[in-house]
Structure formats: structure tokens, C-alpha cells
Amino acid sequence: MTASRTADGLAANGSRTEPGALRSARTWERARSIARSCAGQPLPSVPRALADALGHALAEPLLALTDLPPFATAAMDGWAVSGPGPWRLAGAGVLAGQEPLPLGRDTAVPIATGAPVPAGATAVLRHEHGAADTARGRLDDRSPAPVPESQDIRPRGQECRSGEPLLPAGTTVTERVLGLAAAAGYDRLTVHRRPSVELFVLGDELLTRVAPRAGRVRDALGPLLPPWLHACGAELIGRRLIADDLAALREAVLRSPADVVVTTGSTAAGPVDFLHDTLRAVNARLLVDSVAVRPGHPMLLAELPATADGRARRLAGVPGNPLAAVAGLVTLAEPLLSRLGGRHGAEPLRLTAGSALPGHPRDTRLLPVFTAGQEVSPLPFDGPAMLRGLALADGLAVLPPGGAPVDLLELPRR
């Protein structure tokens, strides 16, 4: 429902709007920029135990709390040796977790990978290169060349020194980041709170089980969007199927405690598209009302009235057709959620088209593609209501009006 603007800066339907928001569709790039900037500052930081920090964004740089490794360690199983050899065998051996005694000149001691290297050791002789005569207490070198000094010893601080920056603020905490943080001495991480999201799937025609029948279709977005939103850094606090009813939608939007409400469907001007009426009724401020992108152009972004405790709220409305909804998600919801969660926003990658990619003469087009190296190839079944091409895709090609060059938005992976 597009409304004309009045001289006082309000839309004729009563909704407050950014100047020009309803006069024409936003470009795809401008819509994403508005979605990111309207979030303001990221949500406050909170301390989290390592296991609970997964998926959050670092609120401060990750600094090493120790040298890595914290002491010289053996990189291979074998013997810690002192001098050029042959060596006198001494001691029962050094295992990981033990603190070894110093090693005398021209002596050797068995050592396991990862064990601390004794003081006085000059190298580690690999197990396959040593010939040990336990009866004579002697170790000989059978390697192709003399053992160089420091061979197979990981020196203290080889990876980093205590206090060295390891990762910048804004880095998403992945499993790999958890491993690095633990190795660097952390028990807890300071991260940004994940933005809370409530998902409203709109439509009388939607079924949540069994096959489509009697003019009704299965809800594909209810299963599709929650894990995608989670991959965007959101904490999903609710998912509701709401009938095409203005009063029910208005009440749900008004009472939602979420930082971001995501709605599917009802963004256009059909006979039961009540989202614009709802936003007018709750005195929302429209920031984006239609985007020059295919599929998904009738998407919107709005600021909702704050919660009772003063927290800001936003609403991202995406179309009801599945691929169009995904277009709305990556255009408006993903940049908004990334900013709120303190994440580095993912920027499209510039790639080469392996074959001709069909653009749109006037609008940006988002096209499911398969990537191979630096080349992308289009996939069939790319209509707004289709999911088959998206299911096979590993990215969305971003084609400017008229087509080429090609930027790529990577899709979430599990």
C-alpha cells in the first residue's frame, strides 16, 4: 500500500517516514546501507563462558593471555638430544604434561609430541631416524643428513606472544575461535548480546503439516528462516503463524519484546496485505518501503515504538514467496542483525560468470548460483516462489541493472 507524502513529512496514511522513503524504491545498495545504519550502535556487551559465546561477536579484541606455545615443545615423537651425537640415553622419557629435568651434553631422552623440551636440548631426533641400543645405552642418528639445531622444536611464542592481538572486535565466535581462545588462556569472552528476533509467518493459506491440499500450501518459511536468522547472529525467541487479520497482526507487533520483528508476506497491496496498515496503527517509522531488486521488491523496514523499558525495536518485512523472502532477508534483515550483534558485515565477493547470467533491465537481481573456484554458474528454478534452485546454490549472485559484473553473497553453511 504505497502512500503519498504530505508537507509535514508524514505519509498520508499517518506513518512517520524518512524523507523520500515512499516516493520511489530504494536501490539495493542503499537499502542495505539504511538497514545497517539504522541499528545505531551494537547491542551491549556481556561476558559469556566459552561454550555460551558460540555465534556471538567479540565486543573487544582477543589478546593472547600467554605465549603460544607457552614453552618449547616437541613437534614429533622421538628423542630430545643435546649436541651432534651419538648420544648417551638418559631418563625414562618426557610425556606431555610433565616438567622435564635439564639435559646434559651429548645425552638424549625419549620425548612425545607436545611434551616440553628439556633445557639444554638442541633438537628433536625423529623416532624413525634414531637407532637406540638400550643394552649399551646409546642412540645413533640414521637420518639422511646431520640433525640441524632446533629441528622439530616449536619454540616458545612461535605462534604469538602474551598480549599480542589475535582477533579484532566484531569477529564472530566460531568453533575455531573457541579453540584459539582456550589455547590463549580464556575461560570467558566478552561478546555483544545477540539481537532477539520474533518471526511472524503471515497467511491463512499456510499448512504446517501434510501435503498441500484444498487451495492451501505448506509453510516453507517457518522451517527455512529460523536457522538462517540464527546464522545471521539472531536469537530467535518466538515463531508464530498469524492469520490474515489486521487486529491480530497489530497486537502481535505491538506486544513483541524482540529487538527485531521479521514478518513474511503482506508487504504488497493485496486485499489481505495488512502490514502497512499495522505499521500505521502502531505509529511506526518507515525507513524502506520497496527496493529495486528482483525477486522481493515489495520488502520494507521500519522502526517500531520502543519497549516499555526503552529498548529500540525494528521490523523487517519480507515477501511471502520463498525466494523473494530470502532476498528480503539478505537485503534488510541480515545487515540489521549483523550491526546490532556487533558483527563485521559480510560484503559481496567479486567473481567471474562462467556463463551468461540473466539480469534485470532496471533493478538489481539476486540469482541462485553454484560456484566453482572464481566462476559462478546460474541454477534453474529461480522464480520468486521457487526453492529448488536455492537448495542447490552456495551463493546468490548480485547482478546490477542490465547484468554483469557479478558480486556474490555467500549462503549460510552447516
mmCIF file of C-alpha atoms in Angstrom:
data_model
loop_
_atom_site.group_PDB
_atom_site.id
_atom_site.type_symbol
_atom_site.label_atom_id
_atom_site.label_comp_id
_atom_site.label_asym_id
_atom_site.label_seq_id
_atom_site.Cartn_x
_atom_site.Cartn_y
_atom_site.Cartn_z
ATOM 1 C CA MET A 1 0.000 0.000 0.000
ATOM 2 C CA THR A 2 2.006 2.938 -1.209
ATOM 3 C CA ALA A 3 1.012 6.260 0.347
ATOM 4 C CA SER A 4 1.616 9.783 -0.849
ATOM 5 C CA ARG A 5 3.620 12.199 1.287
ATOM 6 C CA THR A 6 2.310 15.313 2.937
ATOM 7 C CA ALA A 7 4.053 18.596 3.577
ATOM 8 C CA ASP A 8 4.685 17.881 7.265
ATOM 9 C CA GLY A 9 6.860 14.860 6.478
ATOM 10 C CA LEU A 10 4.265 12.249 7.391
ATOM 11 C CA ALA A 11 2.905 9.716 4.974
ATOM 12 C CA ALA A 12 -0.717 10.307 4.082
ATOM 13 C CA ASN A 13 -1.599 7.074 5.877
ATOM 14 C CA GLY A 14 -0.198 8.507 9.123
ATOM 15 C CA SER A 15 3.035 6.523 9.325
ATOM 16 C CA ARG A 16 6.161 8.539 10.030
ATOM 17 C CA THR A 17 8.740 8.071 7.301
ATOM 18 C CA GLU A 18 12.248 9.108 6.371
ATOM 19 C CA PRO A 19 12.099 11.862 3.715
ATOM 20 C CA GLY A 20 11.636 10.275 0.316
ATOM 21 C CA ALA A 21 11.171 6.765 1.651
ATOM 22 C CA LEU A 22 7.850 6.275 -0.121
ATOM 23 C CA ARG A 23 8.478 8.292 -3.262
ATOM 24 C CA SER A 24 10.493 5.607 -5.032
ATOM 25 C CA ALA A 25 12.040 2.218 -4.419
ATOM 26 C CA ARG A 26 15.433 2.214 -2.783
ATOM 27 C CA THR A 27 18.369 0.856 -4.701
ATOM 28 C CA TRP A 28 19.582 -2.463 -3.349
ATOM 29 C CA GLU A 29 22.855 -0.964 -2.094
ATOM 30 C CA ARG A 30 21.083 1.977 -0.417
ATOM 31 C CA ALA A 31 18.527 -0.301 1.260
ATOM 32 C CA ARG A 32 21.295 -2.433 2.765
ATOM 33 C CA SER A 33 23.103 0.685 3.946
ATOM 34 C CA ILE A 34 19.963 2.004 5.658
ATOM 35 C CA ALA A 35 19.340 -1.363 7.312
ATOM 36 C CA ARG A 36 22.835 -1.351 8.759
ATOM 37 C CA SER A 37 22.990 2.279 9.804
ATOM 38 C CA CYS A 38 19.536 2.405 11.413
ATOM 39 C CA ALA A 39 20.749 -0.031 14.065
ATOM 40 C CA GLY A 40 22.990 2.631 15.567
ATOM 41 C CA GLN A 41 25.487 1.153 17.999
ATOM 42 C CA PRO A 42 25.738 -2.609 18.560
ATOM 43 C CA LEU A 43 23.875 -4.111 21.492
ATOM 44 C CA PRO A 44 25.650 -4.028 24.890
ATOM 45 C CA SER A 45 28.493 -6.413 25.667
ATOM 46 C CA VAL A 46 28.120 -9.319 28.084
ATOM 47 C CA PRO A 47 30.570 -11.890 29.499
ATOM 48 C CA ARG A 48 29.983 -15.464 28.381
ATOM 49 C CA ALA A 49 31.613 -18.789 29.201
ATOM 50 C CA LEU A 50 33.369 -20.178 26.143
ATOM 51 C CA ALA A 51 30.655 -22.682 25.280
ATOM 52 C CA ASP A 52 27.966 -19.994 25.602
ATOM 53 C CA ALA A 53 29.850 -17.479 23.418
ATOM 54 C CA LEU A 54 29.431 -19.513 20.225
ATOM 55 C CA GLY A 55 27.746 -17.459 17.497
ATOM 56 C CA HIS A 56 28.197 -14.112 19.278
ATOM 57 C CA ALA A 57 30.558 -11.390 18.084
ATOM 58 C CA LEU A 58 33.608 -10.322 20.070
ATOM 59 C CA ALA A 59 32.984 -6.992 21.788
ATOM 60 C CA GLU A 60 36.702 -6.367 22.243
ATOM 61 C CA PRO A 61 39.868 -7.638 20.574
ATOM 62 C CA LEU A 62 41.048 -11.095 21.579
ATOM 63 C CA LEU A 63 44.525 -10.689 23.089
ATOM 64 C CA ALA A 64 46.790 -13.603 23.910
ATOM 65 C CA LEU A 65 46.958 -14.184 27.667
ATOM 66 C CA THR A 66 50.103 -16.303 27.256
ATOM 67 C CA ASP A 67 52.850 -17.113 24.800
ATOM 68 C CA LEU A 68 51.841 -19.856 22.351
ATOM 69 C CA PRO A 69 53.286 -22.314 22.816
ATOM 70 C CA PRO A 70 53.889 -21.340 26.454
ATOM 71 C CA PHE A 71 57.161 -23.281 26.434
ATOM 72 C CA ALA A 72 59.308 -25.025 23.831
ATOM 73 C CA THR A 73 57.612 -28.273 22.785
ATOM 74 C CA ALA A 74 58.467 -31.314 20.680
ATOM 75 C CA ALA A 75 56.874 -31.266 17.234
ATOM 76 C CA MET A 76 57.439 -35.017 16.704
ATOM 77 C CA ASP A 77 57.825 -38.246 18.651
ATOM 78 C CA GLY A 78 61.472 -39.199 19.093
ATOM 79 C CA TRP A 79 64.312 -38.123 21.337
ATOM 80 C CA ALA A 80 65.320 -34.752 22.719
ATOM 81 C CA VAL A 81 69.077 -34.606 22.040
ATOM 82 C CA SER A 82 71.927 -32.367 23.100
ATOM 83 C CA GLY A 83 74.822 -31.970 20.690
ATOM 84 C CA PRO A 84 75.574 -33.639 17.343
ATOM 85 C CA GLY A 85 75.560 -37.294 18.525
ATOM 86 C CA PRO A 86 75.905 -40.130 19.005
ATOM 87 C CA TRP A 87 74.180 -39.708 22.362
ATOM 88 C CA ARG A 88 74.002 -41.418 25.696
ATOM 89 C CA LEU A 89 70.472 -42.451 26.604
ATOM 90 C CA ALA A 90 69.321 -40.998 29.902
ATOM 91 C CA GLY A 91 65.981 -40.996 31.684
ATOM 92 C CA ALA A 92 62.668 -42.739 31.175
ATOM 93 C CA GLY A 93 61.299 -40.182 28.754
ATOM 94 C CA VAL A 94 59.237 -36.988 28.696
ATOM 95 C CA LEU A 95 55.488 -37.008 28.149
ATOM 96 C CA ALA A 96 53.087 -34.127 27.538
ATOM 97 C CA GLY A 97 52.094 -32.525 30.824
ATOM 98 C CA GLN A 98 55.390 -33.282 32.557
ATOM 99 C CA GLU A 99 58.128 -30.872 33.574
ATOM 100 C CA PRO A 100 61.457 -32.403 32.421
ATOM 101 C CA LEU A 101 64.863 -32.254 34.062
ATOM 102 C CA PRO A 102 67.677 -30.460 32.207
ATOM 103 C CA LEU A 103 69.504 -32.490 29.566
ATOM 104 C CA GLY A 104 73.258 -32.919 29.805
ATOM 105 C CA ARG A 105 75.654 -32.544 26.864
ATOM 106 C CA ASP A 106 75.726 -35.486 24.400
ATOM 107 C CA THR A 107 72.728 -37.122 26.014
ATOM 108 C CA ALA A 108 69.263 -37.989 24.738
ATOM 109 C CA VAL A 109 65.894 -38.701 26.312
ATOM 110 C CA PRO A 110 62.738 -40.104 24.674
ATOM 111 C CA ILE A 111 60.087 -37.438 24.127
ATOM 112 C CA ALA A 112 56.472 -37.388 22.935
ATOM 113 C CA THR A 113 54.868 -34.894 20.588
ATOM 114 C CA GLY A 114 53.712 -31.856 22.530
ATOM 115 C CA ALA A 115 55.901 -32.559 25.550
ATOM 116 C CA PRO A 116 58.079 -29.754 26.979
ATOM 117 C CA VAL A 117 61.623 -29.836 25.594
ATOM 118 C CA PRO A 118 64.228 -30.177 28.368
ATOM 119 C CA ALA A 119 66.583 -27.300 28.972
ATOM 120 C CA GLY A 120 69.866 -27.999 27.203
ATOM 121 C CA ALA A 121 68.259 -29.890 24.266
ATOM 122 C CA THR A 122 69.420 -28.696 20.858
ATOM 123 C CA ALA A 123 66.985 -30.651 18.627
ATOM 124 C CA VAL A 124 64.470 -33.465 18.463
ATOM 125 C CA LEU A 125 65.566 -36.563 16.557
ATOM 126 C CA ARG A 126 62.534 -38.182 14.931
ATOM 127 C CA HIS A 127 61.688 -41.716 16.008
ATOM 128 C CA GLU A 128 62.164 -43.106 12.510
ATOM 129 C CA HIS A 129 65.648 -41.579 12.258
ATOM 130 C CA GLY A 130 67.064 -42.933 15.519
ATOM 131 C CA ALA A 131 68.674 -46.276 16.311
ATOM 132 C CA ALA A 132 68.568 -46.934 20.049
ATOM 133 C CA ASP A 133 70.754 -49.587 21.637
ATOM 134 C CA THR A 134 69.268 -49.888 25.086
ATOM 135 C CA ALA A 135 71.783 -52.548 26.158
ATOM 136 C CA ARG A 136 74.659 -50.133 25.541
ATOM 137 C CA GLY A 137 72.619 -47.045 26.465
ATOM 138 C CA ARG A 138 73.431 -45.421 23.115
ATOM 139 C CA LEU A 139 71.433 -43.569 20.445
ATOM 140 C CA ASP A 140 72.738 -43.180 16.889
ATOM 141 C CA ASP A 141 71.479 -40.890 14.135
ATOM 142 C CA ARG A 142 70.258 -42.646 10.963
ATOM 143 C CA SER A 143 68.735 -39.576 9.309
ATOM 144 C CA PRO A 144 69.793 -38.638 5.722
ATOM 145 C CA ALA A 145 71.671 -35.546 6.970
ATOM 146 C CA PRO A 146 73.024 -34.298 10.304
ATOM 147 C CA VAL A 147 70.309 -33.078 12.641
ATOM 148 C CA PRO A 148 70.178 -29.273 12.411
ATOM 149 C CA GLU A 149 69.889 -27.260 15.582
ATOM 150 C CA SER A 150 66.275 -26.693 16.732
ATOM 151 C CA GLN A 151 64.873 -29.350 14.375
ATOM 152 C CA ASP A 152 61.312 -30.300 15.330
ATOM 153 C CA ILE A 153 61.262 -27.968 18.330
ATOM 154 C CA ARG A 154 58.406 -25.496 18.458
ATOM 155 C CA PRO A 155 59.963 -22.527 20.249
ATOM 156 C CA ARG A 156 58.110 -20.645 22.946
ATOM 157 C CA GLY A 157 55.966 -17.886 21.413
ATOM 158 C CA GLN A 158 56.210 -19.284 17.864
ATOM 159 C CA GLU A 159 52.513 -18.583 17.254
ATOM 160 C CA CYS A 160 52.087 -15.486 19.411
ATOM 161 C CA ARG A 161 53.406 -13.595 22.406
ATOM 162 C CA SER A 162 51.428 -12.692 25.509
ATOM 163 C CA GLY A 163 49.405 -9.517 24.862
ATOM 164 C CA GLU A 164 49.527 -9.885 21.085
ATOM 165 C CA PRO A 165 46.217 -9.176 19.283
ATOM 166 C CA LEU A 166 44.813 -12.378 17.831
ATOM 167 C CA LEU A 167 41.382 -11.350 16.508
ATOM 168 C CA PRO A 168 39.656 -7.964 16.162
ATOM 169 C CA ALA A 169 36.415 -6.934 17.830
ATOM 170 C CA GLY A 170 33.450 -7.872 15.651
ATOM 171 C CA THR A 171 34.769 -11.342 14.825
ATOM 172 C CA THR A 172 32.055 -13.987 15.009
ATOM 173 C CA VAL A 173 32.857 -16.625 17.609
ATOM 174 C CA THR A 174 33.041 -19.905 15.690
ATOM 175 C CA GLU A 175 34.231 -23.310 16.878
ATOM 176 C CA ARG A 176 37.696 -22.369 15.612
ATOM 177 C CA VAL A 177 37.660 -19.119 17.588
ATOM 178 C CA LEU A 178 36.687 -21.040 20.729
ATOM 179 C CA GLY A 179 39.687 -23.310 20.254
ATOM 180 C CA LEU A 180 42.057 -20.373 19.822
ATOM 181 C CA ALA A 181 40.597 -18.550 22.826
ATOM 182 C CA ALA A 182 41.001 -21.615 25.035
ATOM 183 C CA ALA A 183 44.582 -22.137 23.870
ATOM 184 C CA ALA A 184 45.309 -18.463 24.585
ATOM 185 C CA GLY A 185 44.118 -18.815 28.183
ATOM 186 C CA TYR A 186 40.476 -17.666 28.165
ATOM 187 C CA ASP A 187 37.656 -19.124 30.270
ATOM 188 C CA ARG A 188 35.163 -16.392 29.297
ATOM 189 C CA LEU A 189 34.774 -13.984 26.398
ATOM 190 C CA THR A 190 33.258 -10.502 26.256
ATOM 191 C CA VAL A 191 30.760 -10.546 23.412
ATOM 192 C CA HIS A 192 27.824 -8.490 22.169
ATOM 193 C CA ARG A 193 24.371 -9.668 23.085
ATOM 194 C CA ARG A 194 22.691 -11.407 20.185
ATOM 195 C CA PRO A 195 19.674 -9.454 18.876
ATOM 196 C CA SER A 196 16.421 -11.147 19.788
ATOM 197 C CA VAL A 197 14.075 -11.888 16.887
ATOM 198 C CA GLU A 198 10.437 -12.887 16.711
ATOM 199 C CA LEU A 199 9.275 -14.366 13.411
ATOM 200 C CA PHE A 200 5.681 -13.859 12.255
ATOM 201 C CA VAL A 201 4.672 -16.016 9.301
ATOM 202 C CA LEU A 202 1.528 -14.466 7.837
ATOM 203 C CA GLY A 203 -1.210 -16.102 5.788
ATOM 204 C CA ASP A 204 -4.482 -18.045 6.022
ATOM 205 C CA GLU A 205 -3.354 -20.356 3.236
ATOM 206 C CA LEU A 206 -0.429 -21.940 5.087
ATOM 207 C CA LEU A 207 -0.278 -25.504 6.392
ATOM 208 C CA THR A 208 2.293 -26.637 8.932
ATOM 209 C CA ARG A 209 1.970 -30.357 8.171
ATOM 210 C CA VAL A 210 0.908 -32.825 5.446
ATOM 211 C CA ALA A 211 0.891 -32.158 1.707
ATOM 212 C CA PRO A 212 -0.761 -29.104 0.120
ATOM 213 C CA ARG A 213 -4.490 -29.517 -0.438
ATOM 214 C CA ALA A 214 -7.763 -27.638 -0.978
ATOM 215 C CA GLY A 215 -6.021 -24.484 -2.176
ATOM 216 C CA ARG A 216 -3.657 -24.371 0.787
ATOM 217 C CA VAL A 217 0.144 -24.719 0.648
ATOM 218 C CA ARG A 218 2.835 -25.782 3.059
ATOM 219 C CA ASP A 219 4.644 -23.143 5.073
ATOM 220 C CA ALA A 220 8.224 -23.295 3.752
ATOM 221 C CA LEU A 221 9.466 -20.155 5.509
ATOM 222 C CA GLY A 222 8.730 -21.367 9.037
ATOM 223 C CA PRO A 223 11.362 -24.118 8.708
ATOM 224 C CA LEU A 224 13.683 -22.124 6.400
ATOM 225 C CA LEU A 225 14.111 -18.791 8.155
ATOM 226 C CA PRO A 226 14.879 -19.637 11.836
ATOM 227 C CA PRO A 227 18.224 -21.358 11.161
ATOM 228 C CA TRP A 228 19.081 -18.672 8.610
ATOM 229 C CA LEU A 229 18.330 -15.956 11.162
ATOM 230 C CA HIS A 230 20.453 -17.818 13.700
ATOM 231 C CA ALA A 231 23.311 -17.848 11.185
ATOM 232 C CA CYS A 232 22.873 -14.061 10.932
ATOM 233 C CA GLY A 233 23.547 -13.797 14.672
ATOM 234 C CA ALA A 234 19.968 -13.668 15.923
ATOM 235 C CA GLU A 235 18.473 -15.272 18.998
ATOM 236 C CA LEU A 236 15.043 -16.481 17.939
ATOM 237 C CA ILE A 237 12.651 -16.013 20.854
ATOM 238 C CA GLY A 238 9.451 -16.914 19.051
ATOM 239 C CA ARG A 239 7.882 -18.082 15.792
ATOM 240 C CA ARG A 240 4.182 -17.643 15.165
ATOM 241 C CA LEU A 241 1.804 -18.349 12.319
ATOM 242 C CA ILE A 242 -0.615 -15.396 12.144
ATOM 243 C CA ALA A 243 -3.794 -15.364 10.096
ATOM 244 C CA ASP A 244 -4.652 -12.572 7.685
ATOM 245 C CA ASP A 245 -6.250 -10.431 10.355
ATOM 246 C CA LEU A 246 -5.390 -6.780 10.971
ATOM 247 C CA ALA A 247 -6.207 -6.800 14.686
ATOM 248 C CA ALA A 248 -4.192 -9.972 15.349
ATOM 249 C CA LEU A 249 -1.165 -8.664 13.473
ATOM 250 C CA ARG A 250 -1.342 -5.256 15.130
ATOM 251 C CA GLU A 251 -1.487 -6.835 18.578
ATOM 252 C CA ALA A 252 1.411 -9.203 17.834
ATOM 253 C CA VAL A 253 3.632 -6.400 16.536
ATOM 254 C CA LEU A 254 2.726 -4.030 19.345
ATOM 255 C CA ARG A 255 3.429 -6.561 22.103
ATOM 256 C CA SER A 256 6.535 -8.247 20.697
ATOM 257 C CA PRO A 257 9.513 -7.818 23.069
ATOM 258 C CA ALA A 258 12.032 -8.661 20.322
ATOM 259 C CA ASP A 259 14.756 -6.300 19.151
ATOM 260 C CA VAL A 260 13.719 -7.189 15.593
ATOM 261 C CA VAL A 261 10.392 -8.476 14.321
ATOM 262 C CA VAL A 262 10.615 -10.326 10.998
ATOM 263 C CA THR A 263 7.381 -10.799 9.079
ATOM 264 C CA THR A 264 6.770 -12.833 5.934
ATOM 265 C CA GLY A 265 4.119 -11.824 3.432
ATOM 266 C CA SER A 266 1.648 -8.921 3.481
ATOM 267 C CA THR A 267 4.234 -6.420 2.184
ATOM 268 C CA ALA A 268 2.431 -5.581 -1.071
ATOM 269 C CA ALA A 269 -1.025 -4.104 -1.657
ATOM 270 C CA GLY A 270 -3.257 -7.157 -1.913
ATOM 271 C CA PRO A 271 -6.735 -7.404 -0.367
ATOM 272 C CA VAL A 272 -5.418 -9.051 2.830
ATOM 273 C CA ASP A 273 -1.973 -7.388 2.975
ATOM 274 C CA PHE A 274 -2.315 -5.677 6.338
ATOM 275 C CA LEU A 275 1.306 -4.929 7.217
ATOM 276 C CA HIS A 276 1.286 -1.282 6.102
ATOM 277 C CA ASP A 277 -1.992 -0.706 7.958
ATOM 278 C CA THR A 278 -0.443 -2.323 11.030
ATOM 279 C CA LEU A 279 2.605 -0.075 10.900
ATOM 280 C CA ARG A 280 0.351 2.952 10.588
ATOM 281 C CA ALA A 281 -1.717 1.791 13.543
ATOM 282 C CA VAL A 282 1.298 1.379 15.844
ATOM 283 C CA ASN A 283 2.871 4.672 14.671
ATOM 284 C CA ALA A 284 5.930 3.033 13.137
ATOM 285 C CA ARG A 285 8.509 4.965 11.124
ATOM 286 C CA LEU A 286 9.072 3.551 7.650
ATOM 287 C CA LEU A 287 12.711 3.598 6.555
ATOM 288 C CA VAL A 288 12.486 1.463 3.428
ATOM 289 C CA ASP A 289 9.288 0.787 1.523
ATOM 290 C CA SER A 290 10.117 -1.240 -1.586
ATOM 291 C CA VAL A 291 13.562 -1.970 -3.010
ATOM 292 C CA ALA A 292 14.592 -2.032 -6.666
ATOM 293 C CA VAL A 293 15.561 -5.719 -6.530
ATOM 294 C CA ARG A 294 14.194 -8.891 -8.134
ATOM 295 C CA PRO A 295 12.849 -11.017 -6.621
ATOM 296 C CA GLY A 296 11.471 -9.430 -3.494
ATOM 297 C CA HIS A 297 10.998 -5.757 -4.339
ATOM 298 C CA PRO A 298 7.936 -5.209 -2.031
ATOM 299 C CA MET A 299 10.045 -5.536 1.151
ATOM 300 C CA LEU A 300 10.139 -2.969 3.931
ATOM 301 C CA LEU A 301 11.989 -1.839 7.034
ATOM 302 C CA ALA A 302 10.502 0.169 9.894
ATOM 303 C CA GLU A 303 11.293 1.484 13.347
ATOM 304 C CA LEU A 304 8.699 0.361 15.895
ATOM 305 C CA PRO A 305 7.801 2.113 19.132
ATOM 306 C CA ALA A 306 10.285 1.255 21.889
ATOM 307 C CA THR A 307 9.594 -1.387 24.508
ATOM 308 C CA ALA A 308 8.402 -0.434 27.987
ATOM 309 C CA ASP A 309 11.990 -0.494 29.236
ATOM 310 C CA GLY A 310 13.124 1.835 26.430
ATOM 311 C CA ARG A 311 14.741 -0.650 24.040
ATOM 312 C CA ALA A 312 14.581 0.233 20.354
ATOM 313 C CA ARG A 313 12.729 -2.151 18.048
ATOM 314 C CA ARG A 314 12.739 -2.650 14.277
ATOM 315 C CA LEU A 315 10.606 -4.615 11.850
ATOM 316 C CA ALA A 316 11.847 -6.201 8.650
ATOM 317 C CA GLY A 317 9.014 -7.232 6.367
ATOM 318 C CA VAL A 318 9.908 -9.713 3.629
ATOM 319 C CA PRO A 319 7.610 -11.040 0.885
ATOM 320 C CA GLY A 320 5.785 -14.342 1.276
ATOM 321 C CA ASN A 321 7.192 -16.048 -1.816
ATOM 322 C CA PRO A 322 10.142 -18.177 -0.622
ATOM 323 C CA LEU A 323 12.964 -16.914 -2.843
ATOM 324 C CA ALA A 324 11.639 -13.357 -2.557
ATOM 325 C CA ALA A 325 11.654 -13.757 1.229
ATOM 326 C CA VAL A 326 15.303 -14.824 1.123
ATOM 327 C CA ALA A 327 16.044 -11.740 -0.986
ATOM 328 C CA GLY A 328 14.418 -9.595 1.704
ATOM 329 C CA LEU A 329 16.367 -11.379 4.402
ATOM 330 C CA VAL A 330 19.796 -10.747 2.837
ATOM 331 C CA THR A 331 18.868 -7.195 1.817
ATOM 332 C CA LEU A 332 17.368 -5.846 5.049
ATOM 333 C CA ALA A 333 17.385 -8.310 7.956
ATOM 334 C CA GLU A 334 20.942 -9.591 7.656
ATOM 335 C CA PRO A 335 22.688 -6.172 7.647
ATOM 336 C CA LEU A 336 20.470 -5.003 10.520
ATOM 337 C CA LEU A 337 21.154 -8.088 12.643
ATOM 338 C CA SER A 338 24.873 -8.032 11.902
ATOM 339 C CA ARG A 339 25.159 -4.442 13.098
ATOM 340 C CA LEU A 340 23.068 -4.998 16.220
ATOM 341 C CA GLY A 341 25.142 -8.051 17.090
ATOM 342 C CA GLY A 342 28.418 -6.200 16.566
ATOM 343 C CA ARG A 343 29.483 -8.387 13.647
ATOM 344 C CA HIS A 344 31.570 -7.417 10.681
ATOM 345 C CA GLY A 345 29.018 -7.191 7.883
ATOM 346 C CA ALA A 346 29.613 -9.692 5.093
ATOM 347 C CA GLU A 347 30.372 -7.887 1.848
ATOM 348 C CA PRO A 348 29.703 -9.441 -1.580
ATOM 349 C CA LEU A 349 32.664 -11.077 -3.327
ATOM 350 C CA ARG A 350 33.536 -10.140 -6.905
ATOM 351 C CA LEU A 351 33.593 -13.236 -9.131
ATOM 352 C CA THR A 352 33.508 -14.143 -12.830
ATOM 353 C CA ALA A 353 30.433 -15.516 -14.574
ATOM 354 C CA GLY A 354 31.105 -18.971 -16.027
ATOM 355 C CA SER A 355 28.126 -18.462 -18.337
ATOM 356 C CA ALA A 356 25.695 -15.676 -19.111
ATOM 357 C CA LEU A 357 23.719 -14.580 -16.052
ATOM 358 C CA PRO A 358 20.292 -13.070 -16.760
ATOM 359 C CA GLY A 359 19.968 -9.656 -15.168
ATOM 360 C CA HIS A 360 17.012 -7.277 -14.957
ATOM 361 C CA PRO A 361 16.882 -4.169 -17.167
ATOM 362 C CA ARG A 362 16.140 -1.741 -14.312
ATOM 363 C CA ASP A 363 16.622 -3.488 -10.952
ATOM 364 C CA THR A 364 19.317 -5.412 -9.147
ATOM 365 C CA ARG A 365 18.753 -9.149 -9.457
ATOM 366 C CA LEU A 366 19.592 -11.797 -6.843
ATOM 367 C CA LEU A 367 20.155 -15.120 -8.594
ATOM 368 C CA PRO A 368 20.884 -18.534 -7.016
ATOM 369 C CA VAL A 369 24.216 -19.768 -8.359
ATOM 370 C CA PHE A 370 26.754 -22.523 -7.929
ATOM 371 C CA THR A 371 30.398 -21.537 -7.547
ATOM 372 C CA ALA A 372 33.461 -23.387 -8.805
ATOM 373 C CA GLY A 373 36.671 -21.595 -7.949
ATOM 374 C CA GLN A 374 36.255 -17.981 -9.060
ATOM 375 C CA GLU A 375 33.426 -18.732 -11.501
ATOM 376 C CA VAL A 376 29.680 -18.778 -10.879
ATOM 377 C CA SER A 377 27.009 -20.563 -12.895
ATOM 378 C CA PRO A 378 23.243 -19.932 -12.717
ATOM 379 C CA LEU A 379 20.844 -22.577 -11.474
ATOM 380 C CA PRO A 380 17.363 -23.265 -12.871
ATOM 381 C CA PHE A 381 14.144 -22.837 -10.894
ATOM 382 C CA ASP A 382 14.928 -19.295 -9.823
ATOM 383 C CA GLY A 383 11.408 -17.817 -9.751
ATOM 384 C CA PRO A 384 10.232 -15.816 -6.695
ATOM 385 C CA ALA A 385 8.051 -18.694 -5.436
ATOM 386 C CA MET A 386 10.678 -21.414 -6.040
ATOM 387 C CA LEU A 387 13.172 -23.030 -3.682
ATOM 388 C CA ARG A 388 14.642 -25.784 -5.843
ATOM 389 C CA GLY A 389 17.442 -23.644 -7.277
ATOM 390 C CA LEU A 390 18.208 -22.127 -3.873
ATOM 391 C CA ALA A 391 18.515 -25.593 -2.317
ATOM 392 C CA LEU A 392 21.345 -26.405 -4.744
ATOM 393 C CA ALA A 393 23.010 -22.985 -4.541
ATOM 394 C CA ASP A 394 26.004 -21.961 -2.475
ATOM 395 C CA GLY A 395 25.555 -18.266 -3.177
ATOM 396 C CA LEU A 396 23.357 -15.504 -4.543
ATOM 397 C CA ALA A 397 24.774 -13.584 -7.480
ATOM 398 C CA VAL A 398 24.150 -9.849 -7.188
ATOM 399 C CA LEU A 399 23.581 -8.549 -10.712
ATOM 400 C CA PRO A 400 23.287 -4.778 -11.200
ATOM 401 C CA PRO A 401 20.640 -3.434 -13.590
ATOM 402 C CA GLY A 402 21.393 -4.852 -17.034
ATOM 403 C CA GLY A 403 23.618 -7.644 -15.636
ATOM 404 C CA ALA A 404 27.427 -8.077 -15.096
ATOM 405 C CA PRO A 405 29.704 -7.520 -13.234
ATOM 406 C CA VAL A 406 28.994 -10.263 -10.691
ATOM 407 C CA ASP A 407 29.152 -9.981 -6.917
ATOM 408 C CA LEU A 408 28.410 -12.990 -4.728
ATOM 409 C CA LEU A 409 26.619 -13.244 -1.409
ATOM 410 C CA GLU A 410 27.648 -16.482 0.253
ATOM 411 C CA LEU A 411 24.849 -18.546 1.782
ATOM 412 C CA PRO A 412 24.996 -19.930 5.337
ATOM 413 C CA ARG A 413 26.638 -23.348 5.599
ATOM 414 C CA ARG A 414 26.230 -26.079 8.179
#
